[in-house]
Amino acid sequence: LEEYLGLAVRWIPGYEGMFVRRLFYKLTFRKIGGKTLVWPSVYMTHTYNIVAGKYLAINRGVHIDGRGGIEIGDHVLIGPNVFIGSSNHVIPPDENRPRIFMGHVPEPVKIGNNVWIGAGAIVCPGASIGDNSVIGAGSVVTKYLPASVLAAGSPARVIRELQVKRL
């Protein structure tokens, strides 16, 4: 049902579309704060495992898979064409079965408050981004990144610390 309704609301343009998507995700997310903006062409699955804070902005072309659980803080910007995944395929020692039949393992993702994820970035299953951090465009976040840093690259590494004033 989520898949079909998501398809129906994904492409509605303008302010009407943002309003309809906001209502839809308010019903399907485990929890979502106020003032959320979801642009057209955002693809989200397993939204029942996503908790999001207030003032969340998700730009065009973003793909979010909440199968393993995703927690997003307040005041978060997610740039265009970002991918956030929260589960991985199981790689058991028994390699005699085709990989397609091995299932998934949840690896929750945590995104802190006041985070900006740049265009085209990938946040891998199990990754965590600290409060007040910025992830550079095209970066691949594979692990924990501390608070108040600019991180970029593949895999993302800390470029420098950021001086952040309290909101």
PDB file of C-alpha atoms in Angstrom:
ATOM      1  CA  LEU A   1       0.000   0.000   0.000  1.00  0.00           C
ATOM      2  CA  GLU A   2       2.832   2.398   0.904  1.00  0.00           C
ATOM      3  CA  GLU A   3       4.428   1.752  -2.477  1.00  0.00           C
ATOM      4  CA  TYR A   4       1.294   2.552  -4.488  1.00  0.00           C
ATOM      5  CA  LEU A   5       0.272   5.603  -2.478  1.00  0.00           C
ATOM      6  CA  GLY A   6       3.868   6.851  -2.510  1.00  0.00           C
ATOM      7  CA  LEU A   7       3.876   6.614  -6.287  1.00  0.00           C
ATOM      8  CA  ALA A   8       0.643   8.599  -6.439  1.00  0.00           C
ATOM      9  CA  VAL A   9       1.917  11.492  -4.288  1.00  0.00           C
ATOM     10  CA  ARG A  10       5.545  11.505  -5.489  1.00  0.00           C
ATOM     11  CA  TRP A  11       4.924  13.527  -8.648  1.00  0.00           C
ATOM     12  CA  ILE A  12       2.328  16.106  -7.548  1.00  0.00           C
ATOM     13  CA  PRO A  13       3.892  19.515  -8.321  1.00  0.00           C
ATOM     14  CA  GLY A  14       3.885  22.797  -6.418  1.00  0.00           C
ATOM     15  CA  TYR A  15       2.746  23.665  -2.938  1.00  0.00           C
ATOM     16  CA  GLU A  16      -0.193  21.303  -3.289  1.00  0.00           C
ATOM     17  CA  GLY A  17       2.201  18.398  -3.781  1.00  0.00           C
ATOM     18  CA  MET A  18       4.277  19.374  -0.757  1.00  0.00           C
ATOM     19  CA  PHE A  19       1.107  19.565   1.326  1.00  0.00           C
ATOM     20  CA  VAL A  20      -0.141  16.149   0.144  1.00  0.00           C
ATOM     21  CA  ARG A  21       3.288  14.521   0.657  1.00  0.00           C
ATOM     22  CA  ARG A  22       3.504  16.008   4.151  1.00  0.00           C
ATOM     23  CA  LEU A  23       0.142  14.452   5.047  1.00  0.00           C
ATOM     24  CA  PHE A  24       1.138  11.116   3.492  1.00  0.00           C
ATOM     25  CA  TYR A  25       4.431  10.900   5.389  1.00  0.00           C
ATOM     26  CA  LYS A  26       2.748  12.016   8.606  1.00  0.00           C
ATOM     27  CA  LEU A  27       0.645   8.856   8.271  1.00  0.00           C
ATOM     28  CA  THR A  28       3.432   6.487   7.223  1.00  0.00           C
ATOM     29  CA  PHE A  29       6.553   7.587   9.178  1.00  0.00           C
ATOM     30  CA  ARG A  30       6.950   6.171  12.684  1.00  0.00           C
ATOM     31  CA  LYS A  31       7.293   9.818  13.779  1.00  0.00           C
ATOM     32  CA  ILE A  32       7.767  13.077  11.881  1.00  0.00           C
ATOM     33  CA  GLY A  33       8.149  16.625  13.188  1.00  0.00           C
ATOM     34  CA  GLY A  34       6.563  19.789  11.861  1.00  0.00           C
ATOM     35  CA  LYS A  35       7.558  21.908   8.865  1.00  0.00           C
ATOM     36  CA  THR A  36       8.812  19.055   6.675  1.00  0.00           C
ATOM     37  CA  LEU A  37       9.327  19.732   2.957  1.00  0.00           C
ATOM     38  CA  VAL A  38       9.570  16.811   0.555  1.00  0.00           C
ATOM     39  CA  TRP A  39      10.150  17.843  -3.058  1.00  0.00           C
ATOM     40  CA  PRO A  40       8.740  15.869  -6.011  1.00  0.00           C
ATOM     41  CA  SER A  41      10.493  12.678  -7.184  1.00  0.00           C
ATOM     42  CA  VAL A  42      11.647  11.601  -3.707  1.00  0.00           C
ATOM     43  CA  TYR A  43      11.458   7.801  -3.358  1.00  0.00           C
ATOM     44  CA  MET A  44      11.075   6.382   0.159  1.00  0.00           C
ATOM     45  CA  THR A  45      10.414   2.799   1.217  1.00  0.00           C
ATOM     46  CA  HIS A  46       9.769   1.232   4.626  1.00  0.00           C
ATOM     47  CA  THR A  47       8.853   4.650   6.020  1.00  0.00           C
ATOM     48  CA  TYR A  48       7.318   2.981   9.092  1.00  0.00           C
ATOM     49  CA  ASN A  49      10.938   2.639  10.338  1.00  0.00           C
ATOM     50  CA  ILE A  50      11.834   6.323   9.908  1.00  0.00           C
ATOM     51  CA  VAL A  51      11.802   8.872  12.717  1.00  0.00           C
ATOM     52  CA  ALA A  52      12.344  12.471  11.614  1.00  0.00           C
ATOM     53  CA  GLY A  53      12.525  15.734  13.536  1.00  0.00           C
ATOM     54  CA  LYS A  54      11.146  19.156  12.697  1.00  0.00           C
ATOM     55  CA  TYR A  55      12.284  21.351   9.800  1.00  0.00           C
ATOM     56  CA  LEU A  56      13.402  18.537   7.525  1.00  0.00           C
ATOM     57  CA  ALA A  57      13.958  19.367   3.834  1.00  0.00           C
ATOM     58  CA  ILE A  58      14.379  16.524   1.329  1.00  0.00           C
ATOM     59  CA  ASN A  59      15.320  17.607  -2.192  1.00  0.00           C
ATOM     60  CA  ARG A  60      14.533  16.025  -5.571  1.00  0.00           C
ATOM     61  CA  GLY A  61      15.698  12.564  -6.567  1.00  0.00           C
ATOM     62  CA  VAL A  62      16.478  11.387  -3.025  1.00  0.00           C
ATOM     63  CA  HIS A  63      16.094   7.649  -2.295  1.00  0.00           C
ATOM     64  CA  ILE A  64      15.637   6.593   1.325  1.00  0.00           C
ATOM     65  CA  ASP A  65      15.258   2.934   2.352  1.00  0.00           C
ATOM     66  CA  GLY A  66      14.138   2.755   5.977  1.00  0.00           C
ATOM     67  CA  ARG A  67      14.088  -1.052   6.233  1.00  0.00           C
ATOM     68  CA  GLY A  68      16.701  -1.163   9.013  1.00  0.00           C
ATOM     69  CA  GLY A  69      15.625   2.034  10.784  1.00  0.00           C
ATOM     70  CA  ILE A  70      16.587   5.661  10.217  1.00  0.00           C
ATOM     71  CA  GLU A  71      16.636   8.458  12.765  1.00  0.00           C
ATOM     72  CA  ILE A  72      16.872  12.024  11.421  1.00  0.00           C
ATOM     73  CA  GLY A  73      17.262  14.997  13.760  1.00  0.00           C
ATOM     74  CA  ASP A  74      15.883  18.543  13.598  1.00  0.00           C
ATOM     75  CA  HIS A  75      16.888  21.157  10.995  1.00  0.00           C
ATOM     76  CA  VAL A  76      18.283  18.671   8.463  1.00  0.00           C
ATOM     77  CA  LEU A  77      18.882  19.413   4.772  1.00  0.00           C
ATOM     78  CA  ILE A  78      19.152  16.477   2.372  1.00  0.00           C
ATOM     79  CA  GLY A  79      20.438  17.571  -1.043  1.00  0.00           C
ATOM     80  CA  PRO A  80      19.295  16.285  -4.426  1.00  0.00           C
ATOM     81  CA  ASN A  81      20.005  12.686  -5.490  1.00  0.00           C
ATOM     82  CA  VAL A  82      21.151  11.510  -2.051  1.00  0.00           C
ATOM     83  CA  PHE A  83      20.817   7.808  -1.155  1.00  0.00           C
ATOM     84  CA  ILE A  84      20.301   6.683   2.451  1.00  0.00           C
ATOM     85  CA  GLY A  85      20.136   2.923   3.074  1.00  0.00           C
ATOM     86  CA  SER A  86      19.653   1.122   6.375  1.00  0.00           C
ATOM     87  CA  SER A  87      19.963  -2.587   5.641  1.00  0.00           C
ATOM     88  CA  ASN A  88      22.510  -4.842   4.022  1.00  0.00           C
ATOM     89  CA  HIS A  89      22.465  -8.261   2.430  1.00  0.00           C
ATOM     90  CA  VAL A  90      23.572 -11.090   4.689  1.00  0.00           C
ATOM     91  CA  ILE A  91      26.923 -12.620   3.814  1.00  0.00           C
ATOM     92  CA  PRO A  92      26.967 -15.926   5.712  1.00  0.00           C
ATOM     93  CA  PRO A  93      29.875 -18.360   5.679  1.00  0.00           C
ATOM     94  CA  ASP A  94      27.701 -20.771   3.677  1.00  0.00           C
ATOM     95  CA  GLU A  95      28.311 -19.621   0.100  1.00  0.00           C
ATOM     96  CA  ASN A  96      26.426 -22.493  -1.570  1.00  0.00           C
ATOM     97  CA  ARG A  97      23.197 -20.518  -1.928  1.00  0.00           C
ATOM     98  CA  PRO A  98      22.553 -17.707  -4.401  1.00  0.00           C
ATOM     99  CA  ARG A  99      22.990 -14.300  -2.777  1.00  0.00           C
ATOM    100  CA  ILE A 100      19.467 -13.293  -3.723  1.00  0.00           C
ATOM    101  CA  PHE A 101      18.110 -15.804  -1.166  1.00  0.00           C
ATOM    102  CA  MET A 102      20.320 -14.748   1.757  1.00  0.00           C
ATOM    103  CA  GLY A 103      18.042 -12.010   3.116  1.00  0.00           C
ATOM    104  CA  HIS A 104      18.806  -8.696   4.794  1.00  0.00           C
ATOM    105  CA  VAL A 105      20.265  -7.555   8.087  1.00  0.00           C
ATOM    106  CA  PRO A 106      19.128  -4.206   9.579  1.00  0.00           C
ATOM    107  CA  GLU A 107      21.857  -1.616  10.103  1.00  0.00           C
ATOM    108  CA  PRO A 108      20.218   1.555  11.483  1.00  0.00           C
ATOM    109  CA  VAL A 109      21.330   5.012  10.330  1.00  0.00           C
ATOM    110  CA  LYS A 110      21.444   8.062  12.594  1.00  0.00           C
ATOM    111  CA  ILE A 111      21.597  11.635  11.282  1.00  0.00           C
ATOM    112  CA  GLY A 112      21.994  14.304  13.966  1.00  0.00           C
ATOM    113  CA  ASN A 113      20.514  17.774  14.313  1.00  0.00           C
ATOM    114  CA  ASN A 114      21.451  20.650  11.974  1.00  0.00           C
ATOM    115  CA  VAL A 115      23.093  18.374   9.387  1.00  0.00           C
ATOM    116  CA  TRP A 116      23.466  19.176   5.690  1.00  0.00           C
ATOM    117  CA  ILE A 117      23.995  16.249   3.316  1.00  0.00           C
ATOM    118  CA  GLY A 118      25.262  17.526  -0.050  1.00  0.00           C
ATOM    119  CA  ALA A 119      24.010  16.527  -3.487  1.00  0.00           C
ATOM    120  CA  GLY A 120      24.648  12.967  -4.632  1.00  0.00           C
ATOM    121  CA  ALA A 121      25.999  11.752  -1.283  1.00  0.00           C
ATOM    122  CA  ILE A 122      25.486   8.164  -0.129  1.00  0.00           C
ATOM    123  CA  VAL A 123      24.852   7.300   3.523  1.00  0.00           C
ATOM    124  CA  CYS A 124      25.551   3.580   3.914  1.00  0.00           C
ATOM    125  CA  PRO A 125      23.798   1.191   6.300  1.00  0.00           C
ATOM    126  CA  GLY A 126      25.078   1.531   9.866  1.00  0.00           C
ATOM    127  CA  ALA A 127      26.525   5.027   9.342  1.00  0.00           C
ATOM    128  CA  SER A 128      26.028   7.852  11.821  1.00  0.00           C
ATOM    129  CA  ILE A 129      26.461  11.614  11.349  1.00  0.00           C
ATOM    130  CA  GLY A 130      26.948  13.859  14.383  1.00  0.00           C
ATOM    131  CA  ASP A 131      25.097  17.115  15.070  1.00  0.00           C
ATOM    132  CA  ASN A 132      26.021  20.260  13.106  1.00  0.00           C
ATOM    133  CA  SER A 133      28.004  18.376  10.460  1.00  0.00           C
ATOM    134  CA  VAL A 134      28.172  18.950   6.698  1.00  0.00           C
ATOM    135  CA  ILE A 135      28.665  16.105   4.222  1.00  0.00           C
ATOM    136  CA  GLY A 136      30.224  17.171   0.919  1.00  0.00           C
ATOM    137  CA  ALA A 137      28.552  16.529  -2.412  1.00  0.00           C
ATOM    138  CA  GLY A 138      29.210  13.055  -3.804  1.00  0.00           C
ATOM    139  CA  SER A 139      30.619  11.720  -0.539  1.00  0.00           C
ATOM    140  CA  VAL A 140      30.097   8.184   0.762  1.00  0.00           C
ATOM    141  CA  VAL A 141      29.467   7.978   4.506  1.00  0.00           C
ATOM    142  CA  THR A 142      30.362   4.468   5.690  1.00  0.00           C
ATOM    143  CA  LYS A 143      30.832   4.860   9.458  1.00  0.00           C
ATOM    144  CA  TYR A 144      30.460   7.248  12.383  1.00  0.00           C
ATOM    145  CA  LEU A 145      31.310  10.906  11.734  1.00  0.00           C
ATOM    146  CA  PRO A 146      31.618  13.173  14.798  1.00  0.00           C
ATOM    147  CA  ALA A 147      29.677  16.353  15.500  1.00  0.00           C
ATOM    148  CA  SER A 148      30.560  19.727  13.965  1.00  0.00           C
ATOM    149  CA  VAL A 149      32.762  18.551  11.093  1.00  0.00           C
ATOM    150  CA  LEU A 150      32.954  18.999   7.342  1.00  0.00           C
ATOM    151  CA  ALA A 151      33.413  15.540   5.846  1.00  0.00           C
ATOM    152  CA  ALA A 152      33.911  14.635   2.203  1.00  0.00           C
ATOM    153  CA  GLY A 153      35.288  11.938  -0.073  1.00  0.00           C
ATOM    154  CA  SER A 154      34.796   8.263  -0.691  1.00  0.00           C
ATOM    155  CA  PRO A 155      34.806   7.046   1.970  1.00  0.00           C
ATOM    156  CA  ALA A 156      33.954  10.312   3.736  1.00  0.00           C
ATOM    157  CA  ARG A 157      36.650  11.564   6.061  1.00  0.00           C
ATOM    158  CA  VAL A 158      36.852  14.638   8.242  1.00  0.00           C
ATOM    159  CA  ILE A 159      38.268  17.609   6.311  1.00  0.00           C
ATOM    160  CA  ARG A 160      38.033  20.106   9.151  1.00  0.00           C
ATOM    161  CA  GLU A 161      36.123  20.973  12.282  1.00  0.00           C
ATOM    162  CA  LEU A 162      33.339  23.542  12.093  1.00  0.00           C
ATOM    163  CA  GLN A 163      32.732  26.363  14.542  1.00  0.00           C
ATOM    164  CA  VAL A 164      29.002  26.224  15.174  1.00  0.00           C
ATOM    165  CA  LYS A 165      26.932  28.735  17.120  1.00  0.00           C
ATOM    166  CA  ARG A 166      23.976  27.356  19.056  1.00  0.00           C
ATOM    167  CA  LEU A 167      20.551  27.711  17.392  1.00  0.00           C
TER     168      LEU A 167
END
